[in-house]
Tab-separated table of C-alpha atoms and ligand atoms in Angstrom:
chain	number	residue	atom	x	y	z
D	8	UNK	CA	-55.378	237.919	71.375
D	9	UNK	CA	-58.763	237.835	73.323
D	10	UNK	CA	-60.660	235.244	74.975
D	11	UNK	CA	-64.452	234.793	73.969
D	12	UNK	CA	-67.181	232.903	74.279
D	13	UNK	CA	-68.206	230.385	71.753
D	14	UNK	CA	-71.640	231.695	71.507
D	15	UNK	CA	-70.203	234.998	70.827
D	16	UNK	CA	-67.947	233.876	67.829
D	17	UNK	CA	-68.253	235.168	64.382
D	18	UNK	CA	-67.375	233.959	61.163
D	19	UNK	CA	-64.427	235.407	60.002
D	20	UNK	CA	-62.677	235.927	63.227
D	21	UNK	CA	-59.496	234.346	63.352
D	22	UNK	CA	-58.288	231.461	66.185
D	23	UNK	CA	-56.006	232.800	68.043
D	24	UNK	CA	-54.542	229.408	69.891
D	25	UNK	CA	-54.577	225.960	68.391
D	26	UNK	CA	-57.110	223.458	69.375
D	27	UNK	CA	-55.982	220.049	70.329
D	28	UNK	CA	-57.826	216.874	70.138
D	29	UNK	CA	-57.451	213.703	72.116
D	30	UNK	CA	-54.352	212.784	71.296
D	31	UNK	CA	-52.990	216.021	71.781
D	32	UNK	CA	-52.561	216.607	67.779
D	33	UNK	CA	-53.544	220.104	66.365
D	34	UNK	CA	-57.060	219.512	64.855
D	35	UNK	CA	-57.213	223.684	64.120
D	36	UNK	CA	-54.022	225.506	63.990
D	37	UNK	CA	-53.879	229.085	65.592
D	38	UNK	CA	-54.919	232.060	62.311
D	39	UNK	CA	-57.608	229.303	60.774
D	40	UNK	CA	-60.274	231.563	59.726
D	41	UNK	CA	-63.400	230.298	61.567
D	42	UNK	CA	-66.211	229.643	59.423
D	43	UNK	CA	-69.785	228.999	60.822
D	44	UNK	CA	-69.705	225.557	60.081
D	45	UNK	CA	-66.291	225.223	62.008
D	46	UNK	CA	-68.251	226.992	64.840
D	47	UNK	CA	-71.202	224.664	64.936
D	48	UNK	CA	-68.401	221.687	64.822
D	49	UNK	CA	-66.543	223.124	67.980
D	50	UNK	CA	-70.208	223.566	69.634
D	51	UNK	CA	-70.739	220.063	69.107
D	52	UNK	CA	-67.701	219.497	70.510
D	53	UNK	CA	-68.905	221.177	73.900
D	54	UNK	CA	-65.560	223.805	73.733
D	55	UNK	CA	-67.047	226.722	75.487
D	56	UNK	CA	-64.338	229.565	75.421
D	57	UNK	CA	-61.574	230.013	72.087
D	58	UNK	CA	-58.566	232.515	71.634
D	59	UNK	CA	-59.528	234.724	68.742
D	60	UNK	CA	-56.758	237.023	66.975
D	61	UNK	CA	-57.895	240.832	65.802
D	62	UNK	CA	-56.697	244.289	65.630
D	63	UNK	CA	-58.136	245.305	69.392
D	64	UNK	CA	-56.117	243.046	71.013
D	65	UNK	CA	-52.932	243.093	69.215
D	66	UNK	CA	-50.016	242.255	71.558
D	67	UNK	CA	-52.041	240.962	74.509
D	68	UNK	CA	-50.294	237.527	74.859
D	69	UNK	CA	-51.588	234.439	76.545
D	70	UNK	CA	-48.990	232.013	78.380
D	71	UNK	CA	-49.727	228.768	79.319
D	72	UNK	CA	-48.931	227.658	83.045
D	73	UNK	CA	-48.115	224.364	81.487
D	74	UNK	CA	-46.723	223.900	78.447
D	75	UNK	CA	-49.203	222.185	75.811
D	76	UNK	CA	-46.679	219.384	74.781
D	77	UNK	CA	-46.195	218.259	78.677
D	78	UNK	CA	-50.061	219.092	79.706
D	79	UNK	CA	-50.659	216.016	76.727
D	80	UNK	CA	-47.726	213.997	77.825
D	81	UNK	CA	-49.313	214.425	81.684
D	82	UNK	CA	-52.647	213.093	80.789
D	83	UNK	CA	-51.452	210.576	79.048
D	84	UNK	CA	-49.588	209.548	82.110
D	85	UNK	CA	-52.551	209.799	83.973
D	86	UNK	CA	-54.587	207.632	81.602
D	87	UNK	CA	-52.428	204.712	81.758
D	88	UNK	CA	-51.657	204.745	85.169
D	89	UNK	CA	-55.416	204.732	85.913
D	90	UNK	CA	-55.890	201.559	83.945
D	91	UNK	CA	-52.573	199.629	85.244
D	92	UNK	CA	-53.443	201.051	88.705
D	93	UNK	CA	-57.070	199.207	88.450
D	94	UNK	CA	-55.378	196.367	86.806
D	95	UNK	CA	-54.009	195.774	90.075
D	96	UNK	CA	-56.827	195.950	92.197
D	97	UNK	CA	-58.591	193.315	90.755
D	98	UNK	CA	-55.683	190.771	89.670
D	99	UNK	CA	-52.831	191.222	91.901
D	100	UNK	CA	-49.793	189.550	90.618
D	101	UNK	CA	-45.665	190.266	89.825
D	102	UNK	CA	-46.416	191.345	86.819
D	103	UNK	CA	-49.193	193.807	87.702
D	104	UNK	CA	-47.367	194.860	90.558
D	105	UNK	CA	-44.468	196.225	88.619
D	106	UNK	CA	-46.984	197.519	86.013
D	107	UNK	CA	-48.407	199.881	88.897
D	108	UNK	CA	-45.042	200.790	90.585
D	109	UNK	CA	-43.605	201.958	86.691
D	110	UNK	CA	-47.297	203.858	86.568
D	111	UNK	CA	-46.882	205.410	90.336
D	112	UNK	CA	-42.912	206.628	88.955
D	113	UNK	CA	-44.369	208.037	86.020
D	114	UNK	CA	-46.504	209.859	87.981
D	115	UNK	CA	-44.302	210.629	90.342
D	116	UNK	CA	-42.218	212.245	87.472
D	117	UNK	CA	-44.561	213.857	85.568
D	118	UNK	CA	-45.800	215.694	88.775
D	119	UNK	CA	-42.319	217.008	89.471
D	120	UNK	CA	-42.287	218.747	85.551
D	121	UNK	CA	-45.625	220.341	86.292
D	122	UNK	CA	-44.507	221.682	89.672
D	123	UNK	CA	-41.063	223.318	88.360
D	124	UNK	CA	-43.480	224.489	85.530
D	125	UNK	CA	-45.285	226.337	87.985
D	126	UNK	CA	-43.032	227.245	89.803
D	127	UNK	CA	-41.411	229.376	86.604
D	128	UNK	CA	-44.639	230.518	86.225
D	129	UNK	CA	-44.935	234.410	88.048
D	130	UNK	CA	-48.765	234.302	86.798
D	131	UNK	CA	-52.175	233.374	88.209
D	132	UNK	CA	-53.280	230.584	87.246
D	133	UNK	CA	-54.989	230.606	83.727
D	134	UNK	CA	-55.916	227.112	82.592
D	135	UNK	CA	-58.498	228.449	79.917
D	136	UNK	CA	-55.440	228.818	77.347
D	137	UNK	CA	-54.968	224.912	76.065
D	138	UNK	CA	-58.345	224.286	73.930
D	139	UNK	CA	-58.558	220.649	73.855
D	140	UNK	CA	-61.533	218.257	72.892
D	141	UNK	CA	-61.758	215.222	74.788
D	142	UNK	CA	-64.472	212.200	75.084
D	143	UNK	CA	-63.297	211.695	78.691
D	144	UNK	CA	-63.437	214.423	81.118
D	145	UNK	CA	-61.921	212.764	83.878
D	146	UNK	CA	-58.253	212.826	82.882
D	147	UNK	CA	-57.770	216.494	82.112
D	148	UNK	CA	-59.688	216.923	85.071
D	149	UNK	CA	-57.193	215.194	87.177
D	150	UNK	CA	-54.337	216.948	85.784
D	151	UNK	CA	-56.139	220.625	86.241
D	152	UNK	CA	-56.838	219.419	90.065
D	153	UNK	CA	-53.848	218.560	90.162
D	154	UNK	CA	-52.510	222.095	88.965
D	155	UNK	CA	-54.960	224.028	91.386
D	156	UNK	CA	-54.110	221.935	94.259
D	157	UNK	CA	-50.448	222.034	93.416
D	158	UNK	CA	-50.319	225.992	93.415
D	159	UNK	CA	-52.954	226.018	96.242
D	160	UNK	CA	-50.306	224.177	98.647
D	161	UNK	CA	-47.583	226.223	97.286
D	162	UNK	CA	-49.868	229.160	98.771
D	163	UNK	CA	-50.293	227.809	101.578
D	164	UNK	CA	-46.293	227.788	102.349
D	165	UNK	CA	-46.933	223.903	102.687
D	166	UNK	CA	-43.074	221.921	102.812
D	167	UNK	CA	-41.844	220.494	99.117
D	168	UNK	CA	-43.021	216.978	100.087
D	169	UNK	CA	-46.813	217.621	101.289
D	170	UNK	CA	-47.245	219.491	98.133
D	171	UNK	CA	-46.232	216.588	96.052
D	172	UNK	CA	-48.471	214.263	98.144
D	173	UNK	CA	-51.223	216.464	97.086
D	174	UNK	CA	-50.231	216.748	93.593
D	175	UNK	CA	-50.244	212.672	93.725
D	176	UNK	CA	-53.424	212.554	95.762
D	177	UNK	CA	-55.337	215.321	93.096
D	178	UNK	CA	-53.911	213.910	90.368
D	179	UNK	CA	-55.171	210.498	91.061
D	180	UNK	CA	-58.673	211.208	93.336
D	181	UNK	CA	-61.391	210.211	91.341
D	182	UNK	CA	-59.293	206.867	90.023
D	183	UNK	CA	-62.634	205.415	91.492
D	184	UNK	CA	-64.049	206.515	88.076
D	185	UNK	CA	-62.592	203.657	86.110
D	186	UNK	CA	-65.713	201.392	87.028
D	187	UNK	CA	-68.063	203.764	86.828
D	188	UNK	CA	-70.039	203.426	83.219
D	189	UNK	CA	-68.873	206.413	80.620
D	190	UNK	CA	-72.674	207.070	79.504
D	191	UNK	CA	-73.234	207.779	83.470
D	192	UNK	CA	-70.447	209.986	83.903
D	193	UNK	CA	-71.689	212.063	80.720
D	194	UNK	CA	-75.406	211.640	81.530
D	195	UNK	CA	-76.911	215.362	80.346
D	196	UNK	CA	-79.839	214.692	82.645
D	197	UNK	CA	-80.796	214.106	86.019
D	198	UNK	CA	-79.275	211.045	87.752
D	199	UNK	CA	-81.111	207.956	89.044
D	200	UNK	CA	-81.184	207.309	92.680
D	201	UNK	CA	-78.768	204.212	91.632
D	202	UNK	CA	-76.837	206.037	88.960
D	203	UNK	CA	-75.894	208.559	91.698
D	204	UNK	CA	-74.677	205.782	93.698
D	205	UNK	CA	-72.312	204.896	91.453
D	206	UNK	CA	-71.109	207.804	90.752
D	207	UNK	CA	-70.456	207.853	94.525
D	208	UNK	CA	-68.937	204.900	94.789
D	209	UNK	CA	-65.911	206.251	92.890
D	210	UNK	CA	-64.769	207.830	96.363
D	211	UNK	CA	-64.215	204.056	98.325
D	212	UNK	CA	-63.039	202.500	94.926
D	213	UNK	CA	-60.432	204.506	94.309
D	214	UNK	CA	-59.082	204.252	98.251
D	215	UNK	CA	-59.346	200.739	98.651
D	216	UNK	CA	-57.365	200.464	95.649
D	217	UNK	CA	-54.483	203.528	96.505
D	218	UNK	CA	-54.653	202.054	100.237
D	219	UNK	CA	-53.478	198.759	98.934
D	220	UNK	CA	-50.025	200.441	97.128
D	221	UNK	CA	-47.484	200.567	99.589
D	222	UNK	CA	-45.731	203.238	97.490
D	223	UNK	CA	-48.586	205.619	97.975
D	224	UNK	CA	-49.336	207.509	101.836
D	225	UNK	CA	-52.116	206.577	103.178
D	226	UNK	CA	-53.220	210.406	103.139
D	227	UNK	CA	-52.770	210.213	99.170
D	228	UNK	CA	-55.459	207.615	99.333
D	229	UNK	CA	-57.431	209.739	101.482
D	230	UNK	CA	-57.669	212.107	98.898
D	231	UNK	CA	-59.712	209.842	96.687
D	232	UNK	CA	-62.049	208.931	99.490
D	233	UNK	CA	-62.453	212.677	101.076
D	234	UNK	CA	-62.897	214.291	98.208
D	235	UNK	CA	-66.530	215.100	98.323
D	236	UNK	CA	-66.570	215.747	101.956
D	237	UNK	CA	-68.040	218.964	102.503
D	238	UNK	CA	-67.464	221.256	105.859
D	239	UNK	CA	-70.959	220.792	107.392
D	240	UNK	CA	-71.223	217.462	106.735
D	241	UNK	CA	-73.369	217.697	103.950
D	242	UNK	CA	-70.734	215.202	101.608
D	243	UNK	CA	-70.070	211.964	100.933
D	244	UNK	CA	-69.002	209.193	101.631
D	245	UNK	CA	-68.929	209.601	105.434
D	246	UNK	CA	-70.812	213.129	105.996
D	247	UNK	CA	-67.558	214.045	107.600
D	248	UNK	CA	-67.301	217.302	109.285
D	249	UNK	CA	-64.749	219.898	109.772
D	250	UNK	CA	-61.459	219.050	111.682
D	251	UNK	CA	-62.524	215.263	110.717
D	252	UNK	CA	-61.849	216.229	107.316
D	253	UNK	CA	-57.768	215.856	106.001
D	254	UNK	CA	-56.183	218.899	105.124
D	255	UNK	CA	-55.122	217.588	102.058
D	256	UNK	CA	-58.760	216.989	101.060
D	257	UNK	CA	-59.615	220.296	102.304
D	258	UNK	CA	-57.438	221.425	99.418
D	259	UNK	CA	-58.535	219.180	97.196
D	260	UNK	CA	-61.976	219.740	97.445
D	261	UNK	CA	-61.816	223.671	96.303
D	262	UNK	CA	-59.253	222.600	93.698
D	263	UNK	CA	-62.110	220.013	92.125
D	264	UNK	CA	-65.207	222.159	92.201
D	265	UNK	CA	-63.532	225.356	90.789
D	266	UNK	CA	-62.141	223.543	87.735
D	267	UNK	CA	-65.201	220.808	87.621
D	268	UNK	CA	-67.484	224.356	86.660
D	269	UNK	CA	-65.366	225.889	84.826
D	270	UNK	CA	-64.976	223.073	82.658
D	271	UNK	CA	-67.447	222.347	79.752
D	272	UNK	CA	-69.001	219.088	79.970
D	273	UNK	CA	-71.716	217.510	77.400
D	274	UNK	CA	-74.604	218.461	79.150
D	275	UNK	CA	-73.745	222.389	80.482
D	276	UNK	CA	-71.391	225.269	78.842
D	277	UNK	CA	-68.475	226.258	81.239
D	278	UNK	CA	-68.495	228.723	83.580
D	279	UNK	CA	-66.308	231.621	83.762
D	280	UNK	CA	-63.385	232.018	86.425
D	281	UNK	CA	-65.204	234.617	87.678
D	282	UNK	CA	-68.322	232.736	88.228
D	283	UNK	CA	-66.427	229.730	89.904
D	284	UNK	CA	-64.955	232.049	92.603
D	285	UNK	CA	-68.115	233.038	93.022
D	286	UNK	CA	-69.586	229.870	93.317
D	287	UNK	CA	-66.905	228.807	95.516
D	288	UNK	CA	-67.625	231.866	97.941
D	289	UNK	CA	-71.030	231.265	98.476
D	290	UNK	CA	-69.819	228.086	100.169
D	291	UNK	CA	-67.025	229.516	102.105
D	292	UNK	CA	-67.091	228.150	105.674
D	293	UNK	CA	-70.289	225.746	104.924
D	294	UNK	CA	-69.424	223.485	102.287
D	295	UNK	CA	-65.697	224.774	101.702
D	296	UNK	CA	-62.669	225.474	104.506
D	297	UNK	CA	-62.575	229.230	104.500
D	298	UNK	CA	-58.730	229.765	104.033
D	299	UNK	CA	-58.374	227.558	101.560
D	300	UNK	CA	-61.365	229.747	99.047
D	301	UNK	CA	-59.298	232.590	100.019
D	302	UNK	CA	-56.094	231.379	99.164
D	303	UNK	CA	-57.410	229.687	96.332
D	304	UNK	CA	-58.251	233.223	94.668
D	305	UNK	CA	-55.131	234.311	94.779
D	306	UNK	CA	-53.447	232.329	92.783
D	307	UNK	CA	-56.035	231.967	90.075
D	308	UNK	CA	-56.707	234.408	87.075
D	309	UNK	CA	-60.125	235.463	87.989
D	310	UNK	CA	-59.789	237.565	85.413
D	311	UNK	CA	-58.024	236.194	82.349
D	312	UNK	CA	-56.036	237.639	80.226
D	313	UNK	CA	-57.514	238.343	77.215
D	314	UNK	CA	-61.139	238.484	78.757
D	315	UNK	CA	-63.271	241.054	77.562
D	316	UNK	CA	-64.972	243.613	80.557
D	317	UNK	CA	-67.513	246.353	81.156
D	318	UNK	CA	-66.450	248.507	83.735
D	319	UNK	CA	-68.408	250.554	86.359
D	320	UNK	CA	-67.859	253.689	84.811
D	321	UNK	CA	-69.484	252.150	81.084
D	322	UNK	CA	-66.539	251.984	79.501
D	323	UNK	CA	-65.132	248.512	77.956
D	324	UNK	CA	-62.252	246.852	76.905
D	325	UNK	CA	-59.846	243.536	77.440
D	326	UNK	CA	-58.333	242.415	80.628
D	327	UNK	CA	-54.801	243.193	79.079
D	328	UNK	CA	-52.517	242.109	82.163
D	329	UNK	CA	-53.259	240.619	85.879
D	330	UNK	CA	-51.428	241.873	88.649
D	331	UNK	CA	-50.365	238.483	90.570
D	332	UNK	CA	-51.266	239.751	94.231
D	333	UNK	CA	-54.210	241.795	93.175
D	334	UNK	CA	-55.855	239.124	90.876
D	335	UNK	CA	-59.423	240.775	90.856
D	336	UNK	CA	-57.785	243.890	89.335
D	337	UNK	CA	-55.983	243.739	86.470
D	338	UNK	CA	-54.671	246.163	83.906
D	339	UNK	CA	-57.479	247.214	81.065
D	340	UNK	CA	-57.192	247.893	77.971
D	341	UNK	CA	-59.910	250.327	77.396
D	342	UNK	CA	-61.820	250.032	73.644
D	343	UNK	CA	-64.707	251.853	74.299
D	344	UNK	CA	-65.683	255.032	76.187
D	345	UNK	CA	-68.964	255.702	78.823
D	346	UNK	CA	-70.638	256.013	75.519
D	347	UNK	CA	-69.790	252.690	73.937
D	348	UNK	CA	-68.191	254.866	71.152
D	349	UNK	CA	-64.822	253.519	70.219
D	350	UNK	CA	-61.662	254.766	71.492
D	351	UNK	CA	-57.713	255.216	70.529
D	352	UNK	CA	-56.625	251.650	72.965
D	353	UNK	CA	-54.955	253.075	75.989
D	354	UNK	CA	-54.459	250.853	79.437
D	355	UNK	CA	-55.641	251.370	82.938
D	356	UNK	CA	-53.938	249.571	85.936
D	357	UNK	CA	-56.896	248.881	88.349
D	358	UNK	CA	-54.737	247.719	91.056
D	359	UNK	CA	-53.346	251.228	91.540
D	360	UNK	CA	-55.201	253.922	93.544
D	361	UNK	CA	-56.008	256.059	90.654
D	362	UNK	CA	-58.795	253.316	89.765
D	363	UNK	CA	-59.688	252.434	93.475
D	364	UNK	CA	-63.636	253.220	92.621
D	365	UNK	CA	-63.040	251.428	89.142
D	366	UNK	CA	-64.881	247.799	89.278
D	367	UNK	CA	-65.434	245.180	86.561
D	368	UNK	CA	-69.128	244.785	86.447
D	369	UNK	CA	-69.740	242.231	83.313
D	370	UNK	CA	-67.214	239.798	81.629
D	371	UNK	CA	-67.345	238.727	78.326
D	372	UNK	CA	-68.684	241.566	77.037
D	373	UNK	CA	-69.534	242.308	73.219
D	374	UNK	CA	-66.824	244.936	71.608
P	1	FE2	FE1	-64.757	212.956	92.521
């Protein structure tokens, strides 16, 4: 199985993971033969990146970090809690009340499945492998923050119960969103000067509400209002700076760019993992807290499995295996030679000192 690019899809290839819809039901079922009307359809659906099945990439394998079935029961956890949280803020009674403490439980629980999920999972973090369309962005962006920020802590040796505040605090940071209009939100183009506001907004919103929830730390609500703070001051709400930022927001922050890029969204394609570590670099120590980009790219699959590569040397193939603690150098499957001529498949381990002087130069390259 290899990962592509939509744009690079062909008809006839075959889908090599199902794609989800809302709801979390199979709308295509992994081996569907993809015609170019399916491919337009998926376009319009803004997926960026599929799982395509051939000969080439027999037996490379793609495991999820969380399983499909609890990744749909999670954001549908987070969807509801959203709404009953919100309910809250603006009409507090009994009823509401025990409506929000049921939501904050749920969460509570789902957060503890994702966590031992992880924690089984001896991989980098690939969240490219669920395909799933979806009219609002924010709720499987929570959950993916969520993930990042959960196996960001874990990297940062943090103790069992700070990593579940910021599993809490990521999965539930841009509740702020609720009262922020949809068609804003999705806007393709530039925001107005009061559009952006509102989007902004969603920082304050979603702490006065947390901050009112005595089951929730007050640095869980912090989350939601810190999120955006960048280390030069340069964010919002507060232009905070530095040490006056929360760790947990420190986190947070790396966790929520790096997946809000490599997302697709209606108005841009998604980046790469690649890219997004890149992106996230070129802000170390200004925008972003140094340790935290560095441990942050250890943990993820900068390289995915199933990725197609050039390498330095010319030669090409498919990112066939990633070496947890060397997650920039993964094993290759090499297809073609220096001379783009095709090759008998045979595997390189670029984390070994045979291939020290052997660099990826171009992902999602055309085999
Ligand atoms: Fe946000």
């Amino acid at each position: 199985m290899r990962l592509i690019t939509l744009s690079r899809c062909q008809p006839g290839m075959k889908l090599g993971k199902s794609i989800y819809n809302e709801k979390g039901k199979v709308l295509l079922v992994q081996g569907t033969e993809l015609s170019a009307r399916l491919i337009k359809r998926l376009g319009k659906y803004h997926v960026s990146t599929i799982y395509i099945e051939d000969e080439i990439s027999e037996g490379i394998e793609i495991i999820e970090a969380i399983p499909p079935e609890l990744r749909f029961e999670a954001e549908n956890t987070i969807t509801e809690g959203f709404y009953q949280i919100a309910e809250l803020a603006s009409n507090k009674n009994l009823q509401t009340m025990m409506k929000s403490e049921r939501a904050i439980r749920s969460f509570q629980k789902i957060f503890k499945d994702i966590l031992h999920s992880l924690n089984g999972n001896h991989q980098a973090l690939n969240l490219l492998a669920t395909t799933k369309i979806h009219e609002n962005y924010v709720y499987t962006h929570s959950l993916n923050v969520s993930i990042y920020a959960c196996q960001l802590a874990i990297e940062n040796g943090l103790p069992l119960k700070t990593i579940e505040d910021i599993g809490m605090g990521a999965m539930l940071h841009d509740l702020g969103t609720v009262f922020v209009p949809l068609e804003i939100l999705n806007k393709p183009g530039k925001l107005t000067d009061e559009e952006y506001e509102q989007v902004q907004s969603h920082c304050e919103l979603g702490f006065e509400m947390l901050r009112k929830i005595h089951e929730i730390p007050l640095p869980v609500a912090h989350c939601a209002l810190q999120h955006h703070e960048r280390m030069d001051g340069s964010g919002y709400p507060r232009g905070l700076k530095e040490n006056e930022i929360h760790r947990y927001a420190k986190i947070l922050s790396v966790a929520d760019v790096f997946d809000a890029v490599t997302s697709p969204r209606a108005y841009r394609p998604s980046m790469l993992p690649h890219k997004g570590i890149e992106l996230l670099y070129a802000g170390s120590g200004t925008l972003f807290d140094r340790k935290q980009v560095d441990l942050f790219k250890e943990g993820v699959a900068i390289y995915p499995q199933g990725l197609t590569v050039v390498l330095n040397d010319g030669r090409s193939g498919i990112v066939s295996k990633y070496n947890y603690h060397s997650v920039g150098r993964p094993v290759i499957r090499v297809i073609k030679d220096e001379g783009n001529q095709d090759v008998k498949p045979y595997e390189i381990d670029l984390s070994t000192k045979d291939y020290l002087t052997v660099e990826i130069v171009e992902a999602d390259a055309l085999l």
